[in-house]
Amino acid sequence: MAEAGKLTIALPKGRIMRHCLGVLRQAGLNLELAGMERALRHDAGDASLIEMRNGDVPTYVELGVADAGIVGKDVLLESGSRLYEPVDLGFAVCRLSLIRLRGVRSDLRRVASKYPKLAARYLRDVGSSAEVVKLAGNVELACLTGLADAVVDIVETGGTLRANDLEEVDVILWSSARFVVNRAALKLKSDQLKPLISSLREVAQTVGR
Ligand code: PRP
């Protein structure tokens, strides 16, 4: 379980990490990570930080190993977790879309995705009986190679689509980074979490302006 005193916060590794640290610092946390580049766990001043694949953040928070975390709404919906989600941080804005080779509109038989549950729900909603195949990354390749007739994947800048002659056929949902909180921690560490939530809400209002 999370440490008794300090907050433990789960953060996604990679490009988004720097942005997460930025908003937490803007919200008033003193976080020092000097000299720990390859470490997965950081005793970082005001909080303990644990770094993981974004898809694992909901699990660490739900099971109480982390008191809180930052994760994309797309990942949160795919995980099915029902975490308390008090702040839309407003960065890492992207959309989950149905993507096909430019101009191709044949019936869907197989769709590949890193988001198999959301893809299956979308296909059900549009009355398609296409099979969903789960892939781990570079999902657009499934369209290019004929593994699938379409993919359900993230579009952020659209650069991957343009570079591979793909097009977005339907936008399924919009996503952005969310601050999520373990419900027991919200009670046990309310003296730390409630002010942090208020500050993050203020910080979020300035994001994108
Ligand atoms: C994501 C997503 C797309 C790409 C979209 O992949 O799966 O491939 O970014 O971004 P764009 O619209 O700005 O081009 P990511 O780079 O996270 O790698 P992955 O596919 O290996 O998970």
mmCIF file with all atom_site columns, C-alpha atoms and ligand atoms in Angstrom:
data_model
loop_
_atom_site.group_PDB
_atom_site.id
_atom_site.type_symbol
_atom_site.label_atom_id
_atom_site.label_alt_id
_atom_site.label_comp_id
_atom_site.label_asym_id
_atom_site.label_entity_id
_atom_site.label_seq_id
_atom_site.pdbx_PDB_ins_code
_atom_site.Cartn_x
_atom_site.Cartn_y
_atom_site.Cartn_z
_atom_site.occupancy
_atom_site.B_iso_or_equiv
_atom_site.pdbx_formal_charge
_atom_site.auth_seq_id
_atom_site.auth_comp_id
_atom_site.auth_asym_id
_atom_site.auth_atom_id
_atom_site.pdbx_PDB_model_num
ATOM   1   C CA  . MET A 1 1   ? 0.000   0.000  0.000   1.00 0.00 ? 1   MET A CA  1
ATOM   2   C CA  . ALA A 1 2   ? 0.974   3.657  -0.322  1.00 0.00 ? 2   ALA A CA  1
ATOM   3   C CA  . GLU A 1 3   ? 3.193   5.188  2.386   1.00 0.00 ? 3   GLU A CA  1
ATOM   4   C CA  . ALA A 1 4   ? 1.307   6.541  5.375   1.00 0.00 ? 4   ALA A CA  1
ATOM   5   C CA  . GLY A 1 5   ? 2.487   10.176 5.322   1.00 0.00 ? 5   GLY A CA  1
ATOM   6   C CA  . LYS A 1 6   ? 3.524   11.331 1.897   1.00 0.00 ? 6   LYS A CA  1
ATOM   7   C CA  . LEU A 1 7   ? 1.341   11.103 -1.197  1.00 0.00 ? 7   LEU A CA  1
ATOM   8   C CA  . THR A 1 8   ? 2.307   8.395  -3.677  1.00 0.00 ? 8   THR A CA  1
ATOM   9   C CA  . ILE A 1 9   ? 1.494   9.465  -7.241  1.00 0.00 ? 9   ILE A CA  1
ATOM   10  C CA  . ALA A 1 10  ? 1.510   7.138  -10.278 1.00 0.00 ? 10  ALA A CA  1
ATOM   11  C CA  . LEU A 1 11  ? 2.745   8.777  -13.473 1.00 0.00 ? 11  LEU A CA  1
ATOM   12  C CA  . PRO A 1 12  ? 3.016   7.501  -17.046 1.00 0.00 ? 12  PRO A CA  1
ATOM   13  C CA  . LYS A 1 13  ? 6.599   7.215  -18.291 1.00 0.00 ? 13  LYS A CA  1
ATOM   14  C CA  . GLY A 1 14  ? 7.736   8.740  -21.565 1.00 0.00 ? 14  GLY A CA  1
ATOM   15  C CA  . ARG A 1 15  ? 7.023   12.081 -23.234 1.00 0.00 ? 15  ARG A CA  1
ATOM   16  C CA  . ILE A 1 16  ? 4.050   12.901 -21.034 1.00 0.00 ? 16  ILE A CA  1
ATOM   17  C CA  . MET A 1 17  ? 6.029   12.560 -17.762 1.00 0.00 ? 17  MET A CA  1
ATOM   18  C CA  . ARG A 1 18  ? 7.643   16.012 -18.045 1.00 0.00 ? 18  ARG A CA  1
ATOM   19  C CA  . HIS A 1 19  ? 4.204   17.577 -18.548 1.00 0.00 ? 19  HIS A CA  1
ATOM   20  C CA  . CYS A 1 20  ? 2.806   15.740 -15.500 1.00 0.00 ? 20  CYS A CA  1
ATOM   21  C CA  . LEU A 1 21  ? 5.686   16.966 -13.331 1.00 0.00 ? 21  LEU A CA  1
ATOM   22  C CA  . GLY A 1 22  ? 5.092   20.483 -14.647 1.00 0.00 ? 22  GLY A CA  1
ATOM   23  C CA  . VAL A 1 23  ? 1.434   20.624 -13.577 1.00 0.00 ? 23  VAL A CA  1
ATOM   24  C CA  . LEU A 1 24  ? 2.133   19.031 -10.188 1.00 0.00 ? 24  LEU A CA  1
ATOM   25  C CA  . ARG A 1 25  ? 4.864   21.618 -9.544  1.00 0.00 ? 25  ARG A CA  1
ATOM   26  C CA  . GLN A 1 26  ? 2.588   24.439 -10.708 1.00 0.00 ? 26  GLN A CA  1
ATOM   27  C CA  . ALA A 1 27  ? 0.032   23.130 -8.227  1.00 0.00 ? 27  ALA A CA  1
ATOM   28  C CA  . GLY A 1 28  ? 2.576   23.679 -5.466  1.00 0.00 ? 28  GLY A CA  1
ATOM   29  C CA  . LEU A 1 29  ? 4.338   20.340 -4.983  1.00 0.00 ? 29  LEU A CA  1
ATOM   30  C CA  . ASN A 1 30  ? 8.089   20.528 -4.533  1.00 0.00 ? 30  ASN A CA  1
ATOM   31  C CA  . LEU A 1 31  ? 9.378   17.649 -6.671  1.00 0.00 ? 31  LEU A CA  1
ATOM   32  C CA  . GLU A 1 32  ? 13.113  17.037 -7.089  1.00 0.00 ? 32  GLU A CA  1
ATOM   33  C CA  . LEU A 1 33  ? 14.154  14.183 -9.374  1.00 0.00 ? 33  LEU A CA  1
ATOM   34  C CA  . ALA A 1 34  ? 17.826  14.995 -9.860  1.00 0.00 ? 34  ALA A CA  1
ATOM   35  C CA  . GLY A 1 35  ? 20.200  12.144 -10.757 1.00 0.00 ? 35  GLY A CA  1
ATOM   36  C CA  . MET A 1 36  ? 17.579  9.374  -10.957 1.00 0.00 ? 36  MET A CA  1
ATOM   37  C CA  . GLU A 1 37  ? 17.067  9.007  -14.681 1.00 0.00 ? 37  GLU A CA  1
ATOM   38  C CA  . ARG A 1 38  ? 16.515  5.239  -14.784 1.00 0.00 ? 38  ARG A CA  1
ATOM   39  C CA  . ALA A 1 39  ? 14.794  4.950  -11.405 1.00 0.00 ? 39  ALA A CA  1
ATOM   40  C CA  . LEU A 1 40  ? 11.159  3.813  -11.406 1.00 0.00 ? 40  LEU A CA  1
ATOM   41  C CA  . ARG A 1 41  ? 10.443  5.126  -7.951  1.00 0.00 ? 41  ARG A CA  1
ATOM   42  C CA  . HIS A 1 42  ? 11.398  8.606  -6.806  1.00 0.00 ? 42  HIS A CA  1
ATOM   43  C CA  . ASP A 1 43  ? 11.315  9.979  -3.302  1.00 0.00 ? 43  ASP A CA  1
ATOM   44  C CA  . ALA A 1 44  ? 10.785  13.428 -4.759  1.00 0.00 ? 44  ALA A CA  1
ATOM   45  C CA  . GLY A 1 45  ? 10.375  15.910 -1.926  1.00 0.00 ? 45  GLY A CA  1
ATOM   46  C CA  . ASP A 1 46  ? 6.650   16.455 -1.352  1.00 0.00 ? 46  ASP A CA  1
ATOM   47  C CA  . ALA A 1 47  ? 5.565   13.143 -2.927  1.00 0.00 ? 47  ALA A CA  1
ATOM   48  C CA  . SER A 1 48  ? 6.752   9.671  -3.847  1.00 0.00 ? 48  SER A CA  1
ATOM   49  C CA  . LEU A 1 49  ? 6.468   9.205  -7.585  1.00 0.00 ? 49  LEU A CA  1
ATOM   50  C CA  . ILE A 1 50  ? 6.190   5.856  -9.341  1.00 0.00 ? 50  ILE A CA  1
ATOM   51  C CA  . GLU A 1 51  ? 6.674   5.587  -13.113 1.00 0.00 ? 51  GLU A CA  1
ATOM   52  C CA  . MET A 1 52  ? 4.883   3.047  -15.290 1.00 0.00 ? 52  MET A CA  1
ATOM   53  C CA  . ARG A 1 53  ? 3.232   2.320  -18.654 1.00 0.00 ? 53  ARG A CA  1
ATOM   54  C CA  . ASN A 1 54  ? 0.164   4.561  -18.945 1.00 0.00 ? 54  ASN A CA  1
ATOM   55  C CA  . GLY A 1 55  ? -2.168  1.536  -19.082 1.00 0.00 ? 55  GLY A CA  1
ATOM   56  C CA  . ASP A 1 56  ? -1.009  0.460  -15.618 1.00 0.00 ? 56  ASP A CA  1
ATOM   57  C CA  . VAL A 1 57  ? -1.797  3.753  -13.849 1.00 0.00 ? 57  VAL A CA  1
ATOM   58  C CA  . PRO A 1 58  ? -5.494  2.916  -13.175 1.00 0.00 ? 58  PRO A CA  1
ATOM   59  C CA  . THR A 1 59  ? -4.513  -0.432 -11.594 1.00 0.00 ? 59  THR A CA  1
ATOM   60  C CA  . TYR A 1 60  ? -1.941  1.094  -9.222  1.00 0.00 ? 60  TYR A CA  1
ATOM   61  C CA  . VAL A 1 61  ? -4.409  3.772  -8.120  1.00 0.00 ? 61  VAL A CA  1
ATOM   62  C CA  . GLU A 1 62  ? -7.421  1.474  -7.878  1.00 0.00 ? 62  GLU A CA  1
ATOM   63  C CA  . LEU A 1 63  ? -5.523  -1.026 -5.716  1.00 0.00 ? 63  LEU A CA  1
ATOM   64  C CA  . GLY A 1 64  ? -4.230  1.741  -3.444  1.00 0.00 ? 64  GLY A CA  1
ATOM   65  C CA  . VAL A 1 65  ? -0.499  1.321  -4.123  1.00 0.00 ? 65  VAL A CA  1
ATOM   66  C CA  . ALA A 1 66  ? -0.681  4.891  -5.386  1.00 0.00 ? 66  ALA A CA  1
ATOM   67  C CA  . ASP A 1 67  ? -2.939  7.488  -3.746  1.00 0.00 ? 67  ASP A CA  1
ATOM   68  C CA  . ALA A 1 68  ? -3.398  9.309  -7.033  1.00 0.00 ? 68  ALA A CA  1
ATOM   69  C CA  . GLY A 1 69  ? -2.182  9.347  -10.615 1.00 0.00 ? 69  GLY A CA  1
ATOM   70  C CA  . ILE A 1 70  ? -2.292  11.054 -13.968 1.00 0.00 ? 70  ILE A CA  1
ATOM   71  C CA  . VAL A 1 71  ? -3.653  9.155  -16.952 1.00 0.00 ? 71  VAL A CA  1
ATOM   72  C CA  . GLY A 1 72  ? -5.403  9.760  -20.261 1.00 0.00 ? 72  GLY A CA  1
ATOM   73  C CA  . LYS A 1 73  ? -9.185  9.513  -20.371 1.00 0.00 ? 73  LYS A CA  1
ATOM   74  C CA  . ASP A 1 74  ? -8.789  7.022  -23.257 1.00 0.00 ? 74  ASP A CA  1
ATOM   75  C CA  . VAL A 1 75  ? -6.769  4.670  -21.058 1.00 0.00 ? 75  VAL A CA  1
ATOM   76  C CA  . LEU A 1 76  ? -9.139  5.178  -18.145 1.00 0.00 ? 76  LEU A CA  1
ATOM   77  C CA  . LEU A 1 77  ? -12.179 4.248  -20.239 1.00 0.00 ? 77  LEU A CA  1
ATOM   78  C CA  . GLU A 1 78  ? -10.431 1.202  -21.698 1.00 0.00 ? 78  GLU A CA  1
ATOM   79  C CA  . SER A 1 79  ? -9.438  0.036  -18.195 1.00 0.00 ? 79  SER A CA  1
ATOM   80  C CA  . GLY A 1 80  ? -13.038 0.171  -16.987 1.00 0.00 ? 80  GLY A CA  1
ATOM   81  C CA  . SER A 1 81  ? -11.800 1.576  -13.630 1.00 0.00 ? 81  SER A CA  1
ATOM   82  C CA  . ARG A 1 82  ? -14.268 3.670  -11.721 1.00 0.00 ? 82  ARG A CA  1
ATOM   83  C CA  . LEU A 1 83  ? -11.728 5.927  -10.055 1.00 0.00 ? 83  LEU A CA  1
ATOM   84  C CA  . TYR A 1 84  ? -12.576 9.338  -8.676  1.00 0.00 ? 84  TYR A CA  1
ATOM   85  C CA  . GLU A 1 85  ? -11.552 11.692 -11.481 1.00 0.00 ? 85  GLU A CA  1
ATOM   86  C CA  . PRO A 1 86  ? -11.677 15.207 -10.042 1.00 0.00 ? 86  PRO A CA  1
ATOM   87  C CA  . VAL A 1 87  ? -9.563  17.152 -12.570 1.00 0.00 ? 87  VAL A CA  1
ATOM   88  C CA  . ASP A 1 88  ? -9.380  17.303 -16.361 1.00 0.00 ? 88  ASP A CA  1
ATOM   89  C CA  . LEU A 1 89  ? -5.830  18.622 -16.669 1.00 0.00 ? 89  LEU A CA  1
ATOM   90  C CA  . GLY A 1 90  ? -6.422  19.750 -20.234 1.00 0.00 ? 90  GLY A CA  1
ATOM   91  C CA  . PHE A 1 91  ? -3.161  18.531 -21.787 1.00 0.00 ? 91  PHE A CA  1
ATOM   92  C CA  . ALA A 1 92  ? -2.371  15.481 -23.937 1.00 0.00 ? 92  ALA A CA  1
ATOM   93  C CA  . VAL A 1 93  ? -5.537  16.233 -25.891 1.00 0.00 ? 93  VAL A CA  1
ATOM   94  C CA  . CYS A 1 94  ? -6.174  13.636 -28.579 1.00 0.00 ? 94  CYS A CA  1
ATOM   95  C CA  . ARG A 1 95  ? -9.015  11.632 -30.078 1.00 0.00 ? 95  ARG A CA  1
ATOM   96  C CA  . LEU A 1 96  ? -9.705  7.945  -30.497 1.00 0.00 ? 96  LEU A CA  1
ATOM   97  C CA  . SER A 1 97  ? -10.768 7.364  -34.068 1.00 0.00 ? 97  SER A CA  1
ATOM   98  C CA  . LEU A 1 98  ? -11.647 4.768  -36.651 1.00 0.00 ? 98  LEU A CA  1
ATOM   99  C CA  . ILE A 1 99  ? -8.878  4.928  -39.248 1.00 0.00 ? 99  ILE A CA  1
ATOM   100 C CA  . ARG A 1 100 ? -8.747  3.395  -42.710 1.00 0.00 ? 100 ARG A CA  1
ATOM   101 C CA  . LEU A 1 101 ? -6.608  3.519  -45.834 1.00 0.00 ? 101 LEU A CA  1
ATOM   102 C CA  . ARG A 1 102 ? -7.513  6.672  -47.753 1.00 0.00 ? 102 ARG A CA  1
ATOM   103 C CA  . GLY A 1 103 ? -10.587 6.117  -49.906 1.00 0.00 ? 103 GLY A CA  1
ATOM   104 C CA  . VAL A 1 104 ? -11.261 2.521  -48.796 1.00 0.00 ? 104 VAL A CA  1
ATOM   105 C CA  . ARG A 1 105 ? -14.850 1.879  -47.600 1.00 0.00 ? 105 ARG A CA  1
ATOM   106 C CA  . SER A 1 106 ? -15.288 -1.910 -47.896 1.00 0.00 ? 106 SER A CA  1
ATOM   107 C CA  . ASP A 1 107 ? -17.247 -3.708 -45.142 1.00 0.00 ? 107 ASP A CA  1
ATOM   108 C CA  . LEU A 1 108 ? -15.328 -4.035 -41.901 1.00 0.00 ? 108 LEU A CA  1
ATOM   109 C CA  . ARG A 1 109 ? -14.342 -7.622 -41.107 1.00 0.00 ? 109 ARG A CA  1
ATOM   110 C CA  . ARG A 1 110 ? -11.367 -7.130 -38.828 1.00 0.00 ? 110 ARG A CA  1
ATOM   111 C CA  . VAL A 1 111 ? -10.340 -4.078 -36.789 1.00 0.00 ? 111 VAL A CA  1
ATOM   112 C CA  . ALA A 1 112 ? -7.043  -3.783 -34.886 1.00 0.00 ? 112 ALA A CA  1
ATOM   113 C CA  . SER A 1 113 ? -6.555  -1.676 -31.760 1.00 0.00 ? 113 SER A CA  1
ATOM   114 C CA  . LYS A 1 114 ? -4.611  -1.083 -28.553 1.00 0.00 ? 114 LYS A CA  1
ATOM   115 C CA  . TYR A 1 115 ? -8.087  -0.343 -27.136 1.00 0.00 ? 115 TYR A CA  1
ATOM   116 C CA  . PRO A 1 116 ? -9.987  -3.604 -27.770 1.00 0.00 ? 116 PRO A CA  1
ATOM   117 C CA  . LYS A 1 117 ? -12.842 -2.867 -25.356 1.00 0.00 ? 117 LYS A CA  1
ATOM   118 C CA  . LEU A 1 118 ? -13.515 0.625  -26.709 1.00 0.00 ? 118 LEU A CA  1
ATOM   119 C CA  . ALA A 1 119 ? -13.163 -0.656 -30.278 1.00 0.00 ? 119 ALA A CA  1
ATOM   120 C CA  . ALA A 1 120 ? -15.641 -3.485 -29.628 1.00 0.00 ? 120 ALA A CA  1
ATOM   121 C CA  . ARG A 1 121 ? -18.107 -1.080 -27.998 1.00 0.00 ? 121 ARG A CA  1
ATOM   122 C CA  . TYR A 1 122 ? -17.865 1.312  -30.941 1.00 0.00 ? 122 TYR A CA  1
ATOM   123 C CA  . LEU A 1 123 ? -18.385 -1.488 -33.471 1.00 0.00 ? 123 LEU A CA  1
ATOM   124 C CA  . ARG A 1 124 ? -21.426 -2.715 -31.533 1.00 0.00 ? 124 ARG A CA  1
ATOM   125 C CA  . ASP A 1 125 ? -22.821 0.818  -31.462 1.00 0.00 ? 125 ASP A CA  1
ATOM   126 C CA  . VAL A 1 126 ? -22.515 1.188  -35.237 1.00 0.00 ? 126 VAL A CA  1
ATOM   127 C CA  . GLY A 1 127 ? -23.965 -2.300 -35.835 1.00 0.00 ? 127 GLY A CA  1
ATOM   128 C CA  . SER A 1 128 ? -20.769 -3.885 -37.149 1.00 0.00 ? 128 SER A CA  1
ATOM   129 C CA  . SER A 1 129 ? -19.913 -7.513 -36.411 1.00 0.00 ? 129 SER A CA  1
ATOM   130 C CA  . ALA A 1 130 ? -16.220 -7.047 -37.246 1.00 0.00 ? 130 ALA A CA  1
ATOM   131 C CA  . GLU A 1 131 ? -13.724 -8.999 -35.174 1.00 0.00 ? 131 GLU A CA  1
ATOM   132 C CA  . VAL A 1 132 ? -11.352 -6.964 -32.946 1.00 0.00 ? 132 VAL A CA  1
ATOM   133 C CA  . VAL A 1 133 ? -7.656  -7.872 -32.848 1.00 0.00 ? 133 VAL A CA  1
ATOM   134 C CA  . LYS A 1 134 ? -5.537  -6.476 -30.010 1.00 0.00 ? 134 LYS A CA  1
ATOM   135 C CA  . LEU A 1 135 ? -2.141  -5.037 -30.918 1.00 0.00 ? 135 LEU A CA  1
ATOM   136 C CA  . ALA A 1 136 ? 0.468   -3.414 -28.670 1.00 0.00 ? 136 ALA A CA  1
ATOM   137 C CA  . GLY A 1 137 ? 1.707   -0.484 -30.775 1.00 0.00 ? 137 GLY A CA  1
ATOM   138 C CA  . ASN A 1 138 ? 2.231   0.998  -34.269 1.00 0.00 ? 138 ASN A CA  1
ATOM   139 C CA  . VAL A 1 139 ? -1.362  -0.079 -34.799 1.00 0.00 ? 139 VAL A CA  1
ATOM   140 C CA  . GLU A 1 140 ? -1.713  1.775  -38.107 1.00 0.00 ? 140 GLU A CA  1
ATOM   141 C CA  . LEU A 1 141 ? 0.568   -0.866 -39.609 1.00 0.00 ? 141 LEU A CA  1
ATOM   142 C CA  . ALA A 1 142 ? -2.367  -3.288 -39.467 1.00 0.00 ? 142 ALA A CA  1
ATOM   143 C CA  . CYS A 1 143 ? -4.133  -1.212 -42.140 1.00 0.00 ? 143 CYS A CA  1
ATOM   144 C CA  . LEU A 1 144 ? -1.028  -0.827 -44.264 1.00 0.00 ? 144 LEU A CA  1
ATOM   145 C CA  . THR A 1 145 ? -0.298  -4.560 -44.299 1.00 0.00 ? 145 THR A CA  1
ATOM   146 C CA  . GLY A 1 146 ? -3.857  -5.866 -44.663 1.00 0.00 ? 146 GLY A CA  1
ATOM   147 C CA  . LEU A 1 147 ? -3.907  -7.406 -41.184 1.00 0.00 ? 147 LEU A CA  1
ATOM   148 C CA  . ALA A 1 148 ? -7.080  -5.393 -40.590 1.00 0.00 ? 148 ALA A CA  1
ATOM   149 C CA  . ASP A 1 149 ? -9.575  -3.362 -42.660 1.00 0.00 ? 149 ASP A CA  1
ATOM   150 C CA  . ALA A 1 150 ? -9.407  -0.529 -40.153 1.00 0.00 ? 150 ALA A CA  1
ATOM   151 C CA  . VAL A 1 151 ? -7.811  0.425  -36.839 1.00 0.00 ? 151 VAL A CA  1
ATOM   152 C CA  . VAL A 1 152 ? -9.127  2.201  -33.780 1.00 0.00 ? 152 VAL A CA  1
ATOM   153 C CA  . ASP A 1 153 ? -6.303  4.383  -32.554 1.00 0.00 ? 153 ASP A CA  1
ATOM   154 C CA  . ILE A 1 154 ? -5.218  7.742  -31.202 1.00 0.00 ? 154 ILE A CA  1
ATOM   155 C CA  . VAL A 1 155 ? -4.885  10.769 -33.460 1.00 0.00 ? 155 VAL A CA  1
ATOM   156 C CA  . GLU A 1 156 ? -3.055  13.708 -31.979 1.00 0.00 ? 156 GLU A CA  1
ATOM   157 C CA  . THR A 1 157 ? -1.383  15.852 -34.654 1.00 0.00 ? 157 THR A CA  1
ATOM   158 C CA  . GLY A 1 158 ? -2.530  13.690 -37.577 1.00 0.00 ? 158 GLY A CA  1
ATOM   159 C CA  . GLY A 1 159 ? 1.119   13.278 -38.630 1.00 0.00 ? 159 GLY A CA  1
ATOM   160 C CA  . THR A 1 160 ? 1.019   9.462  -38.571 1.00 0.00 ? 160 THR A CA  1
ATOM   161 C CA  . LEU A 1 161 ? -2.093  9.462  -40.781 1.00 0.00 ? 161 LEU A CA  1
ATOM   162 C CA  . ARG A 1 162 ? -0.572  11.855 -43.339 1.00 0.00 ? 162 ARG A CA  1
ATOM   163 C CA  . ALA A 1 163 ? 2.713   9.950  -43.465 1.00 0.00 ? 163 ALA A CA  1
ATOM   164 C CA  . ASN A 1 164 ? 0.951   6.660  -44.185 1.00 0.00 ? 164 ASN A CA  1
ATOM   165 C CA  . ASP A 1 165 ? -1.909  7.682  -46.523 1.00 0.00 ? 165 ASP A CA  1
ATOM   166 C CA  . LEU A 1 166 ? -4.532  6.908  -43.923 1.00 0.00 ? 166 LEU A CA  1
ATOM   167 C CA  . GLU A 1 167 ? -7.692  8.823  -43.047 1.00 0.00 ? 167 GLU A CA  1
ATOM   168 C CA  . GLU A 1 168 ? -9.867  9.296  -40.028 1.00 0.00 ? 168 GLU A CA  1
ATOM   169 C CA  . VAL A 1 169 ? -13.322 7.923  -40.831 1.00 0.00 ? 169 VAL A CA  1
ATOM   170 C CA  . ASP A 1 170 ? -15.036 8.528  -37.491 1.00 0.00 ? 170 ASP A CA  1
ATOM   171 C CA  . VAL A 1 171 ? -14.093 10.198 -34.193 1.00 0.00 ? 171 VAL A CA  1
ATOM   172 C CA  . ILE A 1 172 ? -15.080 7.850  -31.356 1.00 0.00 ? 172 ILE A CA  1
ATOM   173 C CA  . LEU A 1 173 ? -14.144 9.983  -28.347 1.00 0.00 ? 173 LEU A CA  1
ATOM   174 C CA  . TRP A 1 174 ? -11.939 12.844 -27.187 1.00 0.00 ? 174 TRP A CA  1
ATOM   175 C CA  . SER A 1 175 ? -9.349  12.370 -24.475 1.00 0.00 ? 175 SER A CA  1
ATOM   176 C CA  . SER A 1 176 ? -7.064  14.444 -22.248 1.00 0.00 ? 176 SER A CA  1
ATOM   177 C CA  . ALA A 1 177 ? -4.964  13.841 -19.131 1.00 0.00 ? 177 ALA A CA  1
ATOM   178 C CA  . ARG A 1 178 ? -6.961  13.322 -15.923 1.00 0.00 ? 178 ARG A CA  1
ATOM   179 C CA  . PHE A 1 179 ? -5.911  13.476 -12.265 1.00 0.00 ? 179 PHE A CA  1
ATOM   180 C CA  . VAL A 1 180 ? -7.350  10.356 -10.652 1.00 0.00 ? 180 VAL A CA  1
ATOM   181 C CA  . VAL A 1 181 ? -7.590  9.534  -6.955  1.00 0.00 ? 181 VAL A CA  1
ATOM   182 C CA  . ASN A 1 182 ? -8.019  6.370  -4.887  1.00 0.00 ? 182 ASN A CA  1
ATOM   183 C CA  . ARG A 1 183 ? -11.291 6.707  -2.982  1.00 0.00 ? 183 ARG A CA  1
ATOM   184 C CA  . ALA A 1 184 ? -9.885  5.487  0.378   1.00 0.00 ? 184 ALA A CA  1
ATOM   185 C CA  . ALA A 1 185 ? -6.863  7.808  0.061   1.00 0.00 ? 185 ALA A CA  1
ATOM   186 C CA  . LEU A 1 186 ? -9.224  10.733 -0.515  1.00 0.00 ? 186 LEU A CA  1
ATOM   187 C CA  . LYS A 1 187 ? -10.504 10.187 3.021   1.00 0.00 ? 187 LYS A CA  1
ATOM   188 C CA  . LEU A 1 188 ? -7.246  9.123  4.706   1.00 0.00 ? 188 LEU A CA  1
ATOM   189 C CA  . LYS A 1 189 ? -5.079  11.808 3.105   1.00 0.00 ? 189 LYS A CA  1
ATOM   190 C CA  . SER A 1 190 ? -7.718  14.477 2.535   1.00 0.00 ? 190 SER A CA  1
ATOM   191 C CA  . ASP A 1 191 ? -5.497  17.127 4.137   1.00 0.00 ? 191 ASP A CA  1
ATOM   192 C CA  . GLN A 1 192 ? -3.038  16.679 1.262   1.00 0.00 ? 192 GLN A CA  1
ATOM   193 C CA  . LEU A 1 193 ? -5.310  15.593 -1.570  1.00 0.00 ? 193 LEU A CA  1
ATOM   194 C CA  . LYS A 1 194 ? -8.073  18.178 -1.285  1.00 0.00 ? 194 LYS A CA  1
ATOM   195 C CA  . PRO A 1 195 ? -5.761  21.236 -1.529  1.00 0.00 ? 195 PRO A CA  1
ATOM   196 C CA  . LEU A 1 196 ? -3.851  19.527 -4.358  1.00 0.00 ? 196 LEU A CA  1
ATOM   197 C CA  . ILE A 1 197 ? -7.097  18.913 -6.261  1.00 0.00 ? 197 ILE A CA  1
ATOM   198 C CA  . SER A 1 198 ? -8.104  22.579 -5.824  1.00 0.00 ? 198 SER A CA  1
ATOM   199 C CA  . SER A 1 199 ? -4.709  23.790 -7.036  1.00 0.00 ? 199 SER A CA  1
ATOM   200 C CA  . LEU A 1 200 ? -4.719  21.415 -10.001 1.00 0.00 ? 200 LEU A CA  1
ATOM   201 C CA  . ARG A 1 201 ? -8.165  22.718 -10.995 1.00 0.00 ? 201 ARG A CA  1
ATOM   202 C CA  . GLU A 1 202 ? -6.733  26.245 -11.029 1.00 0.00 ? 202 GLU A CA  1
ATOM   203 C CA  . VAL A 1 203 ? -3.663  25.142 -12.994 1.00 0.00 ? 203 VAL A CA  1
ATOM   204 C CA  . ALA A 1 204 ? -5.878  23.286 -15.491 1.00 0.00 ? 204 ALA A CA  1
ATOM   205 C CA  . GLN A 1 205 ? -7.801  26.466 -16.235 1.00 0.00 ? 205 GLN A CA  1
ATOM   206 C CA  . THR A 1 206 ? -4.599  28.064 -17.524 1.00 0.00 ? 206 THR A CA  1
ATOM   207 C CA  . VAL A 1 207 ? -3.603  25.078 -19.739 1.00 0.00 ? 207 VAL A CA  1
ATOM   208 C CA  . GLY A 1 208 ? -4.056  25.811 -23.427 1.00 0.00 ? 208 GLY A CA  1
ATOM   209 C CA  . ARG A 1 209 ? -4.680  29.523 -22.905 1.00 0.00 ? 209 ARG A CA  1
HETATM 210 C C1  . PRP B 2 .   ? 0.278   7.208  -30.860 1.00 0.00 ? 1   PRP B C1  1
HETATM 211 C C2  . PRP B 2 .   ? -0.903  6.649  -31.610 1.00 0.00 ? 1   PRP B C2  1
HETATM 212 C C3  . PRP B 2 .   ? -0.582  6.991  -33.039 1.00 0.00 ? 1   PRP B C3  1
HETATM 213 C C4  . PRP B 2 .   ? 0.185   8.293  -32.911 1.00 0.00 ? 1   PRP B C4  1
HETATM 214 C C5  . PRP B 2 .   ? -0.745  9.444  -33.248 1.00 0.00 ? 1   PRP B C5  1
HETATM 215 O O1  . PRP B 2 .   ? 1.306   6.286  -30.908 1.00 0.00 ? 1   PRP B O1  1
HETATM 216 O O2  . PRP B 2 .   ? -1.040  5.264  -31.376 1.00 0.00 ? 1   PRP B O2  1
HETATM 217 O O3  . PRP B 2 .   ? 0.202   6.003  -33.651 1.00 0.00 ? 1   PRP B O3  1
HETATM 218 O O4  . PRP B 2 .   ? 0.624   8.411  -31.549 1.00 0.00 ? 1   PRP B O4  1
HETATM 219 O O5  . PRP B 2 .   ? -0.115  10.686 -33.111 1.00 0.00 ? 1   PRP B O5  1
HETATM 220 P P1  . PRP B 2 .   ? -0.090  11.746 -34.286 1.00 0.00 ? 1   PRP B P1  1
HETATM 221 O O6  . PRP B 2 .   ? -1.505  11.962 -34.730 1.00 0.00 ? 1   PRP B O6  1
HETATM 222 O O7  . PRP B 2 .   ? 0.493   12.968 -33.627 1.00 0.00 ? 1   PRP B O7  1
HETATM 223 O O8  . PRP B 2 .   ? 0.799   11.210 -35.382 1.00 0.00 ? 1   PRP B O8  1
HETATM 224 P P2  . PRP B 2 .   ? 2.575   6.354  -29.964 1.00 0.00 ? 1   PRP B P2  1
HETATM 225 O O9  . PRP B 2 .   ? 3.560   7.307  -30.519 1.00 0.00 ? 1   PRP B O9  1
HETATM 226 O O10 . PRP B 2 .   ? 2.150   6.596  -28.572 1.00 0.00 ? 1   PRP B O10 1
HETATM 227 O O11 . PRP B 2 .   ? 3.218   4.908  -30.146 1.00 0.00 ? 1   PRP B O11 1
HETATM 228 P P3  . PRP B 2 .   ? 2.603   3.440  -30.164 1.00 0.00 ? 1   PRP B P3  1
HETATM 229 O O12 . PRP B 2 .   ? 1.666   3.345  -31.326 1.00 0.00 ? 1   PRP B O12 1
HETATM 230 O O13 . PRP B 2 .   ? 3.789   2.569  -30.350 1.00 0.00 ? 1   PRP B O13 1
HETATM 231 O O14 . PRP B 2 .   ? 1.918   3.211  -28.857 1.00 0.00 ? 1   PRP B O14 1
#
